[in-house]
PDB file of C-alpha atoms in Angstrom:
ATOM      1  CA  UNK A1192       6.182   4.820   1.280  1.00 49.00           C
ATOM      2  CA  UNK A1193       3.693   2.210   1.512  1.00 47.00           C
ATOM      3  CA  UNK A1194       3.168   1.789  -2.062  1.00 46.00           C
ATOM      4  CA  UNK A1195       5.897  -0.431  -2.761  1.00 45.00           C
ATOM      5  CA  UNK A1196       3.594  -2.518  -0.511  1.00 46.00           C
ATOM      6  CA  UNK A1197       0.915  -2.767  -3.171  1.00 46.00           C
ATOM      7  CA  UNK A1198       3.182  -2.527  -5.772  1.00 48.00           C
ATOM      8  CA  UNK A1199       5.113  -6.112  -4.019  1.00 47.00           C
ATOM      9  CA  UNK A1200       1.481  -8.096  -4.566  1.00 45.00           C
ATOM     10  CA  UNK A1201       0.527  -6.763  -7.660  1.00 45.00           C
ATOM     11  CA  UNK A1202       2.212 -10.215  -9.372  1.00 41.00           C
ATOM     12  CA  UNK A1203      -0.925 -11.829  -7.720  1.00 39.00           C
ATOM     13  CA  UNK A1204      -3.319  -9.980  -9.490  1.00 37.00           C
ATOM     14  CA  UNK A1205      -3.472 -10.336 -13.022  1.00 35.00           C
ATOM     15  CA  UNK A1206      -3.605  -7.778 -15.679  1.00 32.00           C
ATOM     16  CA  UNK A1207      -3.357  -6.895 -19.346  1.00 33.00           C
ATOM     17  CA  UNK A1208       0.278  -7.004 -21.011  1.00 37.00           C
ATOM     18  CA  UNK A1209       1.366  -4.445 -23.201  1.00 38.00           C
ATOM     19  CA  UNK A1210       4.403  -3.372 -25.156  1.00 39.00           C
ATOM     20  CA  UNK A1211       6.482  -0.383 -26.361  1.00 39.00           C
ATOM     21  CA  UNK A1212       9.179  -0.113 -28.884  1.00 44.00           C
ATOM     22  CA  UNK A1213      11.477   2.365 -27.521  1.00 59.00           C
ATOM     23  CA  UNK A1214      12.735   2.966 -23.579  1.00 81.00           C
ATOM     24  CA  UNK A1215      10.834   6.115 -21.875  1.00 90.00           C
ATOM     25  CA  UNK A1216      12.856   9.066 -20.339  1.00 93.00           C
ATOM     26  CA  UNK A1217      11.943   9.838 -16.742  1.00 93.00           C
ATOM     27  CA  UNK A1218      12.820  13.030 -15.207  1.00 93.00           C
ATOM     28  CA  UNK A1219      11.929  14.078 -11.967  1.00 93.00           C
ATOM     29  CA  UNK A1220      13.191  17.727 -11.868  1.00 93.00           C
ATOM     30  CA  UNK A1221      12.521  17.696  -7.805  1.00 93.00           C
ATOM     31  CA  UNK A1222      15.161  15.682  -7.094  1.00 96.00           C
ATOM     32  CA  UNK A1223      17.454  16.151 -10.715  1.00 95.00           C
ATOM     33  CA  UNK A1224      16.785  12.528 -11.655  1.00 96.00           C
ATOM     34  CA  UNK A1225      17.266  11.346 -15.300  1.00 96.00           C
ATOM     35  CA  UNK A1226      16.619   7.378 -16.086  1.00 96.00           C
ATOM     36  CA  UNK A1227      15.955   5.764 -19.024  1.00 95.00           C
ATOM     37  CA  UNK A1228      13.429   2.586 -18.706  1.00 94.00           C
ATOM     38  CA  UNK A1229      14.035  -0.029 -20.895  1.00 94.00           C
ATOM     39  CA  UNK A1230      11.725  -0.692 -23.868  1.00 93.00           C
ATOM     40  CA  UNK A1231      10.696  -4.171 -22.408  1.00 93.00           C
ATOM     41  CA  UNK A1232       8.632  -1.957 -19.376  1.00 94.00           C
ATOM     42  CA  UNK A1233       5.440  -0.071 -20.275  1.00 93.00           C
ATOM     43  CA  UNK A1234       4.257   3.030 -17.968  1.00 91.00           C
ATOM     44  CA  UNK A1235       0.667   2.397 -16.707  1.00 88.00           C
ATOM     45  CA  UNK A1236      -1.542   5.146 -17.428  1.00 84.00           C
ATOM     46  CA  UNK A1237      -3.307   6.471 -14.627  1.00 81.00           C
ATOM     47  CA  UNK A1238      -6.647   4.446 -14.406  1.00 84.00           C
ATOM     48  CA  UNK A1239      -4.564   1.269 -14.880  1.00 82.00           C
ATOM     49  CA  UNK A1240      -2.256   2.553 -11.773  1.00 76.00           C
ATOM     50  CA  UNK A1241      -5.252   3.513  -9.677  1.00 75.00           C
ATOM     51  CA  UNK A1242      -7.111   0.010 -10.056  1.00 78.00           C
ATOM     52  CA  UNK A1243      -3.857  -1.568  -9.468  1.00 72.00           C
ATOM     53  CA  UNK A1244      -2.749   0.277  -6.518  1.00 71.00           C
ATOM     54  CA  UNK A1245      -6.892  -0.206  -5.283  1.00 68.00           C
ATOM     55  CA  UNK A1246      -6.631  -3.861  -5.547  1.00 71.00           C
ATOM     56  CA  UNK A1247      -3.355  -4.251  -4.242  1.00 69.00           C
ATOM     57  CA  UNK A1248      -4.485  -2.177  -1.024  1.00 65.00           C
ATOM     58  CA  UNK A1249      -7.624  -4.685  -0.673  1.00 70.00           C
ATOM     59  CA  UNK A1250      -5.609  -7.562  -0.761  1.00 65.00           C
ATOM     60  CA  UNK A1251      -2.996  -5.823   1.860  1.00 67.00           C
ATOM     61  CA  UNK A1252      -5.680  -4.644   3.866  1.00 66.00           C
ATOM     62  CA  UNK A1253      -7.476  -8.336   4.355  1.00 70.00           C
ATOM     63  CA  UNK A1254      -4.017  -9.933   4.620  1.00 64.00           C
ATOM     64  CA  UNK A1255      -3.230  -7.696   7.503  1.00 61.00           C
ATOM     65  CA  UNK A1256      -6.397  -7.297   9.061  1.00 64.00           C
ATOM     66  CA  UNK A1257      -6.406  -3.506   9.078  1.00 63.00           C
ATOM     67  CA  UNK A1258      -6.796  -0.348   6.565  1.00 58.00           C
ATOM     68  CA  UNK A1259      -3.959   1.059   4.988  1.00 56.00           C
ATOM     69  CA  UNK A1260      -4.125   4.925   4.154  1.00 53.00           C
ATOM     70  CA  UNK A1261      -2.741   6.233   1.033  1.00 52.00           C
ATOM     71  CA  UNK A1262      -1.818   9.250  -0.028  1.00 55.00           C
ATOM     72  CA  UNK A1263      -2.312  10.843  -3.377  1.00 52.00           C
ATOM     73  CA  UNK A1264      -1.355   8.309  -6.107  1.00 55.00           C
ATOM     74  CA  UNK A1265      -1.156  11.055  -9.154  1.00 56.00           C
ATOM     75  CA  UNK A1266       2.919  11.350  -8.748  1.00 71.00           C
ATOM     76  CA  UNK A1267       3.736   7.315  -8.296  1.00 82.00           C
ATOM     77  CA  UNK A1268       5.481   6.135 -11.763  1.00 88.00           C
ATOM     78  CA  UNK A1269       4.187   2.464 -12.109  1.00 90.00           C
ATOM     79  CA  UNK A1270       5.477   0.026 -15.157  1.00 94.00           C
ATOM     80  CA  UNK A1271       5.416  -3.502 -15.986  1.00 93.00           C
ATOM     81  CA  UNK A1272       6.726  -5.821 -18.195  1.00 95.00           C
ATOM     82  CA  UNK A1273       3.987  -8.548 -16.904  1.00 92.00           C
ATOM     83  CA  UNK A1274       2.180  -9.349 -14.065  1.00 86.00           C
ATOM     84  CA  UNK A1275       5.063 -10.772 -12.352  1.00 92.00           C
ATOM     85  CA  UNK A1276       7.739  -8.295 -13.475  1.00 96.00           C
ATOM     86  CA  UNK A1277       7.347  -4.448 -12.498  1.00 93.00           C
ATOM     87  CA  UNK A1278       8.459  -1.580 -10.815  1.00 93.00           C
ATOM     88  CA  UNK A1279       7.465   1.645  -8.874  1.00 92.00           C
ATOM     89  CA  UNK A1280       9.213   4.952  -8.985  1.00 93.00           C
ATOM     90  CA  UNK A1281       8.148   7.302  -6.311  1.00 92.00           C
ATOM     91  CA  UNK A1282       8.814  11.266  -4.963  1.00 92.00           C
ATOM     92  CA  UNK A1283       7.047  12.438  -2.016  1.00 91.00           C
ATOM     93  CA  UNK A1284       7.688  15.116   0.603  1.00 92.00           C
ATOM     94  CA  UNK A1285       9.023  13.483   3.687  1.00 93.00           C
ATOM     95  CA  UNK A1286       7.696  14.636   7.015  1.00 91.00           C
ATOM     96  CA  UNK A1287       9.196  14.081  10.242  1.00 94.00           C
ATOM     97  CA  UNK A1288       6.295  14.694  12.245  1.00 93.00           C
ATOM     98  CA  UNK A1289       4.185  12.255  10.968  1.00 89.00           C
ATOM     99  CA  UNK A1290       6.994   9.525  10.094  1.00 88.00           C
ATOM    100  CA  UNK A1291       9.617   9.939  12.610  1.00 93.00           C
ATOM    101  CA  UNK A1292      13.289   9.410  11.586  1.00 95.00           C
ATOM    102  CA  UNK A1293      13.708   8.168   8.113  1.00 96.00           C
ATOM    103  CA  UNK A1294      16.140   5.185   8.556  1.00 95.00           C
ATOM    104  CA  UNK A1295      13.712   3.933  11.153  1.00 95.00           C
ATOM    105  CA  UNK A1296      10.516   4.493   8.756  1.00 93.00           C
ATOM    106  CA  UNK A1297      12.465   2.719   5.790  1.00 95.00           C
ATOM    107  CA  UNK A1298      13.255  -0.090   8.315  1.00 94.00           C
ATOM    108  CA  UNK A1299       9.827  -0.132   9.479  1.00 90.00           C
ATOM    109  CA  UNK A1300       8.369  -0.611   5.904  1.00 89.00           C
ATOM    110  CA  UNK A1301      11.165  -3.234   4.834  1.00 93.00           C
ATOM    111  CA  UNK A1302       9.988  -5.168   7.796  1.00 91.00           C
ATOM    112  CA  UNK A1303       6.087  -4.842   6.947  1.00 86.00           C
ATOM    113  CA  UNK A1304       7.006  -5.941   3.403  1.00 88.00           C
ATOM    114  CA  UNK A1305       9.260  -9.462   4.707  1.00 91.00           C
ATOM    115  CA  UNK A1306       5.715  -9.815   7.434  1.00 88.00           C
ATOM    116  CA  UNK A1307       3.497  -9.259   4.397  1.00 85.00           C
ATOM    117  CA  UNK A1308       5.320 -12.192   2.052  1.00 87.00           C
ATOM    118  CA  UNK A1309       5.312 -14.350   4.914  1.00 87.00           C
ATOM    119  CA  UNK A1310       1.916 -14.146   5.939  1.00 85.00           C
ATOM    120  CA  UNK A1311       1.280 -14.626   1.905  1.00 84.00           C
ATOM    121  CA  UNK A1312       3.528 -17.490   1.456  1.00 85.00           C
ATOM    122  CA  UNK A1313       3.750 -18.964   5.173  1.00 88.00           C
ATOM    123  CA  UNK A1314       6.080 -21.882   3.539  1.00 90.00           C
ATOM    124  CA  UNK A1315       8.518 -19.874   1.253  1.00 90.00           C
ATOM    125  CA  UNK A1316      11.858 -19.737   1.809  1.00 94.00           C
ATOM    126  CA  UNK A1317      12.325 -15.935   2.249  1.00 95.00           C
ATOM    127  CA  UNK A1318      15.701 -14.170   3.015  1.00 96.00           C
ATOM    128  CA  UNK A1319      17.040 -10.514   3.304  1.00 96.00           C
ATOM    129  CA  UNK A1320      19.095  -7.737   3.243  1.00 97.00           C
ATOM    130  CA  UNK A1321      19.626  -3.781   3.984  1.00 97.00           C
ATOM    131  CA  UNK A1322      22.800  -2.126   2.555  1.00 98.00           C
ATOM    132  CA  UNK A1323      23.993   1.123   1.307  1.00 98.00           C
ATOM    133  CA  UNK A1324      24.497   1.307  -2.432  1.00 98.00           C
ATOM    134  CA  UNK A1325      26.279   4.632  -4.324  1.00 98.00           C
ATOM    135  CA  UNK A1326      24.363   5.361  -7.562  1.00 98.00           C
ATOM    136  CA  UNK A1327      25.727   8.562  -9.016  1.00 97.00           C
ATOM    137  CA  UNK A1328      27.891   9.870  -6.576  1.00 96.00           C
ATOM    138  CA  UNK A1329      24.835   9.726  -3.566  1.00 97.00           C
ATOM    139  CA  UNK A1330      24.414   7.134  -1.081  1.00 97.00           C
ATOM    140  CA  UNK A1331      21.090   4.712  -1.102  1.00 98.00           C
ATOM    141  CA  UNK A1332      19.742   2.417   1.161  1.00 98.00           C
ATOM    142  CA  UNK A1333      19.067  -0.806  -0.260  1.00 98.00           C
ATOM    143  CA  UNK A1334      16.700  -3.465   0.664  1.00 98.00           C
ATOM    144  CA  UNK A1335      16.437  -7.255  -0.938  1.00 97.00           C
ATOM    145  CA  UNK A1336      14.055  -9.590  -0.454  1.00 96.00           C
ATOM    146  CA  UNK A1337      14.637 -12.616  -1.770  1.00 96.00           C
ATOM    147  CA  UNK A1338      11.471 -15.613  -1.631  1.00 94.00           C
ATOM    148  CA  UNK A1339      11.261 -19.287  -3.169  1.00 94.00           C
ATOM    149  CA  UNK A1340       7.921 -20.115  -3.280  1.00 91.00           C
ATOM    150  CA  UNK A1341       8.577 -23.190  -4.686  1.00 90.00           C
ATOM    151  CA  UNK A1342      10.845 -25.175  -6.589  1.00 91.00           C
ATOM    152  CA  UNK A1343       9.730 -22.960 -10.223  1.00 92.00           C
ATOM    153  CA  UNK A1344       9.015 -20.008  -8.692  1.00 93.00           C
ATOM    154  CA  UNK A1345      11.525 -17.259  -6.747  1.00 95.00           C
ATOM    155  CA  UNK A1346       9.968 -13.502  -6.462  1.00 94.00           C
ATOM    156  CA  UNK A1347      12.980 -10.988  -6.001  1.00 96.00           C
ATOM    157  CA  UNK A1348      12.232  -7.309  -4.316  1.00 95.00           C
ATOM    158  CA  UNK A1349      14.964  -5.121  -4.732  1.00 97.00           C
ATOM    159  CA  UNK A1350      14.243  -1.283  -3.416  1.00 96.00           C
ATOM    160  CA  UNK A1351      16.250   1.762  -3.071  1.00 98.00           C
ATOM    161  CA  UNK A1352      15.474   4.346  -1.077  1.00 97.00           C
ATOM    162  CA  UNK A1353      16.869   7.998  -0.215  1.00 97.00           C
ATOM    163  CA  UNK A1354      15.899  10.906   1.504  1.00 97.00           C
ATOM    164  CA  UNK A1355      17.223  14.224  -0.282  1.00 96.00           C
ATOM    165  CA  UNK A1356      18.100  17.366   1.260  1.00 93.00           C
ATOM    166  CA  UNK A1357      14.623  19.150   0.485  1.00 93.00           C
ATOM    167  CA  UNK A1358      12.660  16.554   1.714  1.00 95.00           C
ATOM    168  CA  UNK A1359      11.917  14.574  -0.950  1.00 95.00           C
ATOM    169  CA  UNK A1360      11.661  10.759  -0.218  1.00 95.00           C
ATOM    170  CA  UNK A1361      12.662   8.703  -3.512  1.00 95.00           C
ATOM    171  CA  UNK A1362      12.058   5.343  -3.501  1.00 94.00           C
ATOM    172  CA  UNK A1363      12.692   2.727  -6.834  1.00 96.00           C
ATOM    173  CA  UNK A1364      10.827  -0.553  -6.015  1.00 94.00           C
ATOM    174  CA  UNK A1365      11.842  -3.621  -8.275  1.00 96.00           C
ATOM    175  CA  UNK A1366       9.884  -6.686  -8.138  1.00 94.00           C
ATOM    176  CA  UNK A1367      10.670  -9.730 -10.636  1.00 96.00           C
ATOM    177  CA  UNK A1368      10.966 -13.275 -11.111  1.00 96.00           C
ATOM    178  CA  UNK A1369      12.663 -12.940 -14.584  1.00 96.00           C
ATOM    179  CA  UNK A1370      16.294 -12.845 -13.689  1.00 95.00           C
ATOM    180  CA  UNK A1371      16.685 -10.767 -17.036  1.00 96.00           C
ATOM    181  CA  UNK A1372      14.297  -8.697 -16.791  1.00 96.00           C
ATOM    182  CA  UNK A1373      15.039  -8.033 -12.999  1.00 96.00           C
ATOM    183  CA  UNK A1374      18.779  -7.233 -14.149  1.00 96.00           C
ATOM    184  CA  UNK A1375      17.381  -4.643 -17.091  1.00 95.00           C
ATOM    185  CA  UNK A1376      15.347  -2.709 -14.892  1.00 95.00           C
ATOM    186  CA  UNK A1377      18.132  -3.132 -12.078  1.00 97.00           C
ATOM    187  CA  UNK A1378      20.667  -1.326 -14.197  1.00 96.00           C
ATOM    188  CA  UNK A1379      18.794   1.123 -15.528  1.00 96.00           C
ATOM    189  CA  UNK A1380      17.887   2.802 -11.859  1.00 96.00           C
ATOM    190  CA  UNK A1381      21.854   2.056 -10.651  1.00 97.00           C
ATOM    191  CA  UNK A1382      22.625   3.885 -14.059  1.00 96.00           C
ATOM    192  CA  UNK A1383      20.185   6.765 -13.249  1.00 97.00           C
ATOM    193  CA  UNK A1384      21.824  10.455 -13.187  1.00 96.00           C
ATOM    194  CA  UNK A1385      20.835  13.036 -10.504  1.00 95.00           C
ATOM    195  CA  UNK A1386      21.724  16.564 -10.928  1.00 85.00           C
ATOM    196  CA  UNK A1387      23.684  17.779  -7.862  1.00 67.00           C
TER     197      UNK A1387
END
């Protein structure tokens, strides 16, 4: 769950763009999802996602003043448009013993994640929100972060999260500060299919 932590600062880090032609079909048979990703995103590979996800738990780890375990990063879908424009698609099992009741671990991250752009940007104007959100037919919690860091500059985080009857803990983490490209990659998750 903590990766949409790394994935949140990655805009501060910068890193090669590249491009595809065509949108890329995602299917994650655990859970019965189907998405297409827009052509204007480009799946990192896996060395690109491991230095990413590396640097982005450096920077965590010195803004927090503390160590940050992860888990296995093999399974986390990572694309990006630009440095500023990306998003995460994660399945992992979910276990209670370790991370208690799921609406309070969601809430727990959501809150590390405002605490996180705050202690980044102490003088952004940051605002949020938790909802629930139907996308095919199954409820999702949503969480929005919304921060002006200054007058040119407003980074949106936009993340769903749900936790399905065999355990599996989906999360779709949007971070932009193209409002078109946030909206493309925005409807493409809330038009993503799960086989029930």
């Amino acid at each position: 769950m903590k990766y949409i932590l790394f994935i949140f600062f990655c805009f501060v880090i910068s890193c090669k763009e590249t491009k595809k032609d065509t949108g890329l079909k995602i299917v994650d048979n655990s859970i019965g999802l189907k998405m297409i990703v827009p052509s204007s995103f480009v799946q990192l590979d896996q060395k690109e996602k491991e230095e990413k996800v590396q640097k982005g738990k450096k920077f965590i780890d010195k803004l927090h003043d503390s160590t940050f375990i992860l888990s296995d990063v093999q399974k986390v879908n990572l694309f990006r448009h630009d440095d500023k424009n990306m998003f995460v698609l994660n399945t992992q099992d979910y276990d209670f013993d370790t991370h208690g009741d799921y609406k309070s671990a969601i809430k727990d991250i959501n809150k590390l994640i405002y605490e996180t752009q705050f202690k980044n940007y102490p003088t952004s104007q940051i605002d949020s929100s938790t909802s629930k959100e139907m996308i095919d037919g199954l409820e999702f919690i949503k969480f929005i972060l919304n921060a002006k860091i200054d007058n040119n500059l407003t980074m949106h985080v936009v993340n769903y999260n749900r936790l399905f009857k065999n355990n599996k803990d989906f999360t779709a983490s949007v971070i932009f500060t193209d409002e078109e490209l946030g909206k493309e990659i925005l409807k493409a998750v809330t038009n993503a299919k799960f086989k029930k």
